[in-house]
Amino acid sequence: MVHYQRNHVLVKKGGLVDGDEEDESHHHLLGLVWGNSGYNKRAKPNLLFILFLSLLSCSFIFAPHLFSASPPTFSLSYSFGFEGTICCDRSSFRSDVCIMKGDVRTDPASSSIALYRSYGHNRYILGLSGDNDEAVPVEKIKPYTRKWETSVMDTIDELDLVVKNKKDSGVHHTCDVQHDVPAVVFSTGGYTGNVYHEFNDGILPLYITSERFDRKVVFVILEYHDWWISKYENILSRLSEYPAVDFRDNRTHCFPEVIVGLKIHDELSIDPSLMKGNKSIRDFRQLLDRAYLPRITGLIKEEQREAQLSMEKSASSPSPNSKTEIKVQKQNLKSPKLVIVARNDSRAILNEGSLVKMAEEIGFEVEVLRPARTTELAKIYKVLNSSDVMIGVHGAAMTHFLFLKPESVFIQIIPLGTDWAAEAYYGEPAKKMGLRYIGYKILPNESSLYDEYDSNDAVLTDPDSVNKKGWEFTKKIYLDHQNVRLHPGRFRKRLLRAYYYTIAMKRNHQSQ
């Protein structure tokens, strides 16, 4: 009985081609090697039939894409059956994803991941020749979700996905750590350090890619950062039962399956039609609840202990106003809670004090939250998860709308020149999550730029024309050097809408 294995590699002058260049590539049959010289010629498979089986194999592996608007473009390394397969989907403009099935092993020294096959095993190879090739380079991939952005992708480590032959005496083939569950390989380089990018380019794609494994998966990380692991350990523990692995660990880690790269759908969003079980952004939100509940419970107990100590201290030396203060606190517990997520640098609210006073007069209990890079996410989550309304000026901190309960109100203050980004990055995703979104687009006289430029300057009258000059102009003028001073009358209308909506929702829930 004749066995055979086939590798299909897309070849172009200068090297392997990406999937989106497949139509322009040339396929070369450079070698046809059979391990059994006495094979029956009639057993030789039809080339087109093998190509069809290869594409069919990858189609099943990337099954969710079968229902997407644009079908995936595959490049393949294939041996019959799903085992011994490398399939890459390069159809998305956001990220590439490759799946390796079989005997898969990491090789940090050569920045590669190898798929091992039995040495001398009969094989049918398209694009390769020779019977003694120890390593066959098949694919190159940078596992980061901003592949269209050349400047940042240039900073991401590249991995070679290769095919190798097993040799009985090969010491380098030894597994130092044998895993019996799949791995997901991704990078925490790039824009990591910015909370928007950490969630949009990392955490959400990680959920999209790994959720179907039901925590039976190992995360292998390029550009591993201890602080990133600590920051997101609550979420990571809900996605995987196993400790994350630094790809640069000198040990060889072996897996039955490896996914290299992360799937991403849209800005801070999940497309249920591409998810197993039609999981949505609300399912991710529920995962956050489960992830942070233990820590939040601990924080609440700490606060209760502190409050008890404070009450005991007050009881030992009561002040004339102590009864009044307790009464006000009880009243506030029944009031809708509004949180202002304040910025510490540009795009600050210059009349923040007036905003707080106005909101309190309307009937809100107000808290000003000033998150810093070192602020524990669980503490931010606790504040926003218990709030009814969140207000903030467009910027990365608006990513924290993910911490709001569905049906809460999110008011985003939109400075000059940030209309499109504010809606695309936060407004639309917030609506998809089920929030009541209110975008407050400021007028030129509510911007600090009004004091710096002539009233007829395009910076004030036509921000789109300024943005067309390039990102550096947008960043310098509208992001780095603009603050806002809210018009009390205009903004009060938004606060009233949020207040009456919140009261109505509370009454509705009480009646159910």
XYZ file of C-alpha atoms in Angstrom, residues 3-490:
488
model
C 1.279 6.327 1.378
C 2.108 9.827 0.323
C 2.342 13.346 1.668
C 2.051 16.548 -0.276
C 3.144 20.103 0.445
C 1.669 22.940 -1.556
C 3.635 26.176 -1.502
C 2.791 29.300 -3.453
C 5.965 30.466 -5.187
C 6.763 33.825 -6.739
C 9.945 35.519 -7.799
C 11.629 36.743 -4.673
C 9.995 34.207 -2.356
C 6.661 32.982 -1.062
C 3.604 35.055 -1.833
C 0.912 36.302 0.515
C -2.556 34.946 0.048
C -3.876 38.135 -1.516
C -1.303 37.735 -4.303
C -2.327 34.191 -5.067
C -4.092 35.083 -8.317
C -0.904 36.615 -9.702
C 1.432 33.845 -8.562
C 2.919 31.064 -10.640
C 2.710 27.490 -9.419
C 5.810 25.460 -10.160
C 6.060 21.706 -9.980
C 9.726 21.377 -9.064
C 9.784 17.863 -7.734
C 7.719 14.716 -7.426
C 9.169 12.289 -4.921
C 7.812 8.889 -3.964
C 9.281 6.871 -1.125
C 8.307 3.550 -2.755
C 9.966 3.156 -6.148
C 7.628 0.335 -7.036
C 4.457 2.377 -6.895
C 1.617 1.726 -9.299
C 1.321 4.634 -11.751
C -2.427 4.360 -11.616
C -2.224 5.275 -7.918
C -0.763 8.694 -8.758
C -3.314 11.294 -7.606
C -4.681 13.880 -9.972
C -3.047 17.245 -9.233
C -6.282 19.188 -9.423
C -7.956 16.689 -7.134
C -5.171 17.125 -4.542
C -5.465 20.893 -4.786
C -9.191 20.540 -4.212
C -8.640 18.357 -1.135
C -6.106 20.849 0.214
C -8.474 23.774 -0.138
C -11.300 21.713 1.320
C -9.141 20.817 4.323
C -8.329 24.462 5.045
C -11.928 25.458 4.439
C -13.022 23.181 7.255
C -10.281 24.475 9.522
C -11.391 28.074 8.879
C -15.073 27.094 8.844
C -16.438 30.387 10.300
C -15.166 32.229 7.217
C -17.438 30.177 4.989
C -20.248 32.456 6.084
C -18.368 35.738 5.801
C -18.773 38.321 3.058
C -15.288 37.750 1.662
C -13.960 34.165 1.521
C -10.465 33.499 2.882
C -7.386 33.170 0.702
C -5.394 30.102 1.666
C -1.796 29.094 1.211
C -1.223 25.506 2.162
C 1.145 22.848 3.353
C -0.850 19.665 3.255
C -0.659 15.984 4.010
C -3.869 14.012 3.673
C -6.137 14.287 6.666
C -6.098 17.312 8.964
C -2.961 16.059 10.715
C 0.284 17.309 9.208
C -1.429 20.393 7.813
C -0.424 24.041 7.665
C -3.183 26.388 6.512
C -2.897 30.172 6.392
C -5.761 32.607 5.963
C -4.456 35.929 4.639
C -7.796 37.303 3.441
C -8.216 39.858 6.237
C -6.565 43.267 5.885
C -6.164 43.306 9.669
C -4.316 40.088 10.453
C -2.955 36.807 9.105
C -3.722 33.519 10.851
C -1.992 30.182 10.287
C -2.989 26.831 11.749
C -0.542 23.946 12.118
C -1.840 20.462 12.966
C 0.241 17.411 13.818
C 3.567 17.202 15.640
C 4.280 20.917 16.148
C 7.292 22.236 18.069
C 8.657 25.664 18.954
C 12.233 26.605 18.065
C 12.979 30.000 19.650
C 16.641 29.948 18.566
C 15.640 30.168 14.896
C 12.402 32.137 15.481
C 10.457 29.298 13.949
C 7.714 26.793 14.620
C 8.218 23.396 13.002
C 5.779 20.769 11.829
C 7.552 17.396 12.002
C 6.864 14.473 9.691
C 8.241 10.948 9.648
C 11.569 10.853 7.839
C 11.330 9.059 4.518
C 7.538 9.078 4.650
C 6.124 8.970 1.146
C 5.173 12.436 0.068
C 3.978 14.450 -2.861
C 5.464 17.927 -2.839
C 4.520 20.910 -4.939
C 7.122 23.650 -4.947
C 9.936 21.597 -3.403
C 12.388 18.959 -4.537
C 14.853 16.518 -3.097
C 14.540 13.696 -0.598
C 16.970 14.952 2.040
C 15.569 18.367 2.896
C 15.741 18.682 6.655
C 13.747 21.922 6.865
C 11.208 23.197 4.380
C 10.255 26.873 4.867
C 6.543 27.149 4.212
C 5.193 30.404 5.648
C 6.315 33.621 7.330
C 3.999 35.433 9.688
C 3.988 38.326 12.134
C 1.292 37.475 14.696
C -0.085 40.957 15.331
C -3.452 42.397 14.319
C -2.458 45.569 12.459
C -0.865 44.115 9.324
C -1.913 47.090 7.161
C 0.150 49.462 9.322
C 3.693 49.054 8.051
C 5.362 51.271 10.642
C 4.227 49.204 13.615
C 4.482 45.830 11.843
C 8.161 46.562 11.205
C 8.642 46.329 14.981
C 6.945 42.928 15.318
C 9.028 39.736 15.388
C 8.502 37.448 12.398
C 8.146 33.689 12.687
C 9.030 31.041 10.105
C 6.641 28.124 9.888
C 8.629 25.186 8.587
C 8.298 21.480 7.801
C 11.028 19.154 9.106
C 11.839 15.461 8.956
C 12.093 13.416 12.129
C 15.380 11.569 12.621
C 15.832 8.897 15.214
C 19.109 10.406 16.413
C 18.014 14.019 16.214
C 18.634 15.555 19.650
C 17.109 18.867 18.551
C 13.778 17.180 17.962
C 13.328 16.346 21.637
C 10.327 17.891 23.400
C 11.279 19.595 26.643
C 7.637 20.336 27.468
C 4.887 18.179 25.975
C 1.442 19.805 25.878
C -1.691 17.826 25.119
C -3.775 20.908 24.238
C -3.467 23.418 21.368
C -1.486 26.659 21.514
C -2.272 30.182 20.338
C 0.802 32.226 19.422
C 0.595 36.041 19.362
C 2.657 39.149 20.019
C 2.234 41.687 22.802
C 4.521 44.148 21.049
C 3.413 47.015 18.830
C 1.134 49.504 20.557
C 0.913 47.513 23.773
C 0.937 50.033 26.621
C -2.120 51.870 25.292
C -5.322 50.464 26.809
C -7.291 50.815 23.565
C -4.732 48.788 21.622
C -4.335 46.290 24.442
C -8.030 45.441 24.208
C -8.659 46.036 20.502
C -5.486 44.457 19.111
C -4.905 41.897 21.867
C -7.482 40.856 24.461
C -10.580 40.850 22.243
C -8.843 39.038 19.340
C -7.468 36.556 21.880
C -11.021 35.895 23.066
C -12.269 35.555 19.478
C -9.486 33.101 18.616
C -9.377 30.989 21.778
C -12.900 30.978 23.208
C -13.877 27.825 21.309
C -11.234 25.815 23.206
C -13.082 26.296 26.506
C -9.841 27.187 28.358
C -8.047 24.045 27.114
C -5.375 26.090 25.345
C -1.895 27.471 26.020
C -0.942 31.046 25.129
C 2.550 31.418 23.658
C 3.639 35.041 23.599
C 6.168 36.877 21.460
C 7.685 39.965 23.136
C 6.505 38.662 26.487
C 6.018 41.292 29.231
C 5.587 40.372 32.903
C 3.611 43.574 33.526
C 1.142 42.670 30.749
C 0.593 39.231 32.274
C -0.005 40.799 35.701
C -2.343 43.453 34.305
C -4.565 40.960 32.477
C -4.149 37.858 34.634
C -7.823 37.947 35.675
C -8.974 37.793 32.048
C -6.269 35.368 30.908
C -7.262 32.912 33.650
C -10.802 32.852 32.215
C -9.488 32.066 28.733
C -6.870 29.454 29.627
C -6.268 26.995 32.456
C -2.524 27.051 31.784
C 0.244 29.586 32.469
C 1.320 31.643 29.478
C 4.592 30.662 27.789
C 7.310 33.064 26.683
C 8.182 32.047 23.121
C 11.819 32.964 23.834
C 11.909 30.303 26.550
C 14.869 28.149 25.478
C 12.884 24.954 25.936
C 11.153 23.200 23.057
C 7.385 23.181 23.592
C 5.399 20.574 21.638
C 1.723 20.809 20.732
C -0.821 18.811 18.705
C -2.057 22.051 17.132
C -0.829 25.630 16.972
C -2.683 28.749 15.834
C -0.268 31.531 14.929
C -1.860 34.972 14.866
C -5.174 36.277 16.187
C -8.504 36.725 14.445
C -10.012 40.218 14.704
C -13.429 41.368 13.528
C -13.806 45.134 13.985
C -13.049 47.969 16.402
C -13.720 46.696 19.945
C -16.369 44.396 18.485
C -17.251 40.759 17.903
C -19.182 39.520 14.875
C -21.491 36.751 16.182
C -21.799 35.237 12.683
C -18.086 34.376 12.822
C -18.187 32.870 16.304
C -19.010 29.380 17.496
C -22.398 29.538 19.198
C -22.905 33.098 17.879
C -20.963 34.558 20.799
C -21.105 38.375 20.890
C -19.498 41.310 22.658
C -22.037 40.779 25.445
C -20.629 37.299 26.016
C -17.188 38.856 26.324
C -18.664 41.356 28.784
C -20.027 38.459 30.858
C -16.575 36.897 30.851
C -15.212 40.167 32.290
C -17.801 39.919 35.062
C -16.633 36.424 35.945
C -12.979 37.448 35.678
C -13.202 40.408 38.051
C -15.881 39.213 40.491
C -13.470 37.569 42.998
C -11.213 40.625 43.155
C -14.142 43.070 43.318
C -15.647 41.065 46.187
C -12.353 41.469 48.013
C -12.260 45.217 47.330
C -15.809 45.649 48.644
C -14.923 43.823 51.865
C -11.900 46.087 52.293
C -14.096 49.161 51.854
C -16.648 47.821 54.326
C -13.944 47.260 56.924
C -12.644 50.799 56.394
C -16.177 52.215 56.631
C -16.811 50.281 59.849
C -13.617 51.633 61.387
C -14.584 55.151 60.311
C -18.067 54.800 61.873
C -16.602 53.501 65.115
C -14.234 56.447 65.183
C -17.088 58.877 64.536
C -19.231 57.245 67.228
C -16.491 57.780 69.810
C -16.348 61.514 68.969
C -19.586 62.439 67.128
C -19.746 65.723 65.270
C -22.919 67.883 65.000
C -23.235 67.009 61.308
C -22.690 63.230 61.551
C -26.414 62.315 61.370
C -26.908 64.608 58.376
C -23.928 63.066 56.566
C -25.265 59.525 57.056
C -28.689 60.606 55.751
C -27.161 62.136 52.613
C -25.155 58.954 51.943
C -28.315 56.839 52.096
C -30.055 59.178 49.688
C -27.157 59.043 47.261
C -27.266 55.246 47.222
C -30.671 55.542 45.506
C -29.493 58.143 43.012
C -28.185 57.232 39.549
C -24.411 57.061 39.611
C -22.448 59.095 37.069
C -18.715 58.584 36.543
C -16.527 61.143 34.802
C -13.439 59.455 33.342
C -11.012 62.353 33.531
C -7.886 62.772 31.433
C -4.603 63.759 33.028
C -3.072 65.488 30.006
C -4.585 66.890 26.788
C -8.325 66.853 26.039
C -9.109 67.660 29.645
C -12.450 69.176 30.705
C -11.444 72.652 31.827
C -14.698 73.305 33.709
C -14.856 69.888 35.317
C -15.900 71.336 38.696
C -18.919 73.034 37.134
C -19.840 69.787 35.375
C -19.772 67.882 38.676
C -21.936 70.495 40.381
C -24.463 70.546 37.529
C -24.759 66.755 37.504
C -25.291 66.659 41.266
C -27.979 69.344 41.029
C -29.818 67.215 38.436
C -29.784 64.269 40.858
C -26.721 62.184 40.059
C -24.268 60.735 42.514
C -20.983 61.788 40.875
C -17.535 60.190 40.989
C -14.485 61.467 39.110
C -12.228 58.614 37.994
C -8.648 59.399 36.996
C -7.140 56.133 35.743
C -3.368 55.997 35.438
C -1.178 53.405 33.715
C -0.611 51.735 37.081
C -4.260 51.713 38.204
C -5.452 48.159 38.788
C -8.061 47.262 36.158
C -10.256 45.566 38.764
C -10.623 48.888 40.596
C -11.660 50.662 37.386
C -14.025 47.810 36.600
C -15.628 48.026 40.046
C -16.348 51.744 39.666
C -17.802 51.551 36.157
C -19.644 48.267 36.640
C -21.636 49.886 39.449
C -22.367 53.107 37.530
C -25.308 54.152 35.363
C -23.608 56.831 33.247
C -20.024 57.281 32.037
C -18.741 60.585 30.622
C -15.371 61.162 29.010
C -13.510 63.003 26.293
C -12.512 60.960 23.224
C -9.290 59.048 23.825
C -7.928 55.624 24.750
C -9.562 55.694 28.196
C -12.969 55.472 26.477
C -12.117 51.790 25.982
C -13.411 51.399 29.530
C -16.968 51.570 28.216
C -16.477 47.789 28.016
C -16.753 47.811 31.823
C -20.260 49.330 31.812
C -23.324 47.157 32.240
C -25.462 46.855 29.095
C -28.218 49.518 28.995
C -25.967 52.007 30.803
C -25.372 55.436 29.261
C -22.088 56.393 27.618
C -21.611 60.090 26.810
C -18.525 60.705 24.684
C -17.356 64.295 24.352
C -16.005 64.723 20.812
C -13.340 67.438 20.393
C -12.750 69.204 17.077
C -11.152 67.032 14.420
C -11.979 63.696 16.066
C -15.506 63.030 14.733
C -14.762 59.940 12.659
C -12.426 58.293 15.153
C -14.773 58.919 18.082
C -17.676 57.248 16.324
C -15.734 54.386 14.710
C -13.581 53.418 17.690
C -16.023 53.945 20.555
C -19.478 55.150 19.495
C -20.442 52.303 17.180
C -18.858 49.568 19.354
C -20.710 50.937 22.407
C -24.036 50.659 20.596
C -23.204 47.086 19.565
C -22.681 46.250 23.241
C -26.154 47.541 24.098
C -25.227 50.878 25.673
C -27.271 54.044 25.274
C -24.662 56.093 23.416
C -24.726 59.896 23.280
C -22.072 61.692 21.242
C -21.523 65.308 22.263
C -19.751 67.118 19.435
C -18.288 70.346 20.774
C -18.596 73.681 19.000
C -15.451 75.651 18.073
C -15.955 78.038 21.009
C -15.919 75.059 23.407
C -12.384 74.177 22.299
C -9.190 75.658 23.715
C -8.087 76.027 20.075
C -10.626 78.845 19.778
C -8.234 81.049 21.754
C -5.240 80.119 19.575
C -6.586 80.432 16.022
C -8.517 83.042 14.069
C -12.246 82.291 13.996
C -12.037 81.738 10.217
C -9.044 79.388 10.383
C -9.598 75.933 8.862
C -8.462 74.392 12.158
C -11.779 75.594 13.586
C -14.046 75.731 10.541
C -12.898 72.743 8.479
C -11.102 70.100 10.570
C -11.503 67.527 7.781
C -9.206 69.542 5.524
C -6.585 69.587 8.269
C -6.905 65.850 8.884
C -6.359 65.185 5.181
C -2.835 66.591 5.544
C -1.847 63.532 7.527
C -1.915 61.866 10.907
C 0.904 64.040 12.235
C -1.294 67.144 11.839
C -4.280 65.486 13.511
C -2.166 64.325 16.422
C -0.311 67.589 16.923
C -3.319 69.914 16.665
C -6.417 68.020 17.742
C -5.110 65.312 20.048
C -2.059 66.703 21.822
C -2.982 70.384 22.186
C -6.736 70.607 22.656
C -8.837 70.868 25.793
C -12.583 71.434 26.104
C -14.764 73.837 28.062
C -18.315 72.501 27.978
C -21.215 74.887 27.356
C -23.447 74.475 30.464
C -26.724 74.897 28.593
C -25.895 72.527 25.736
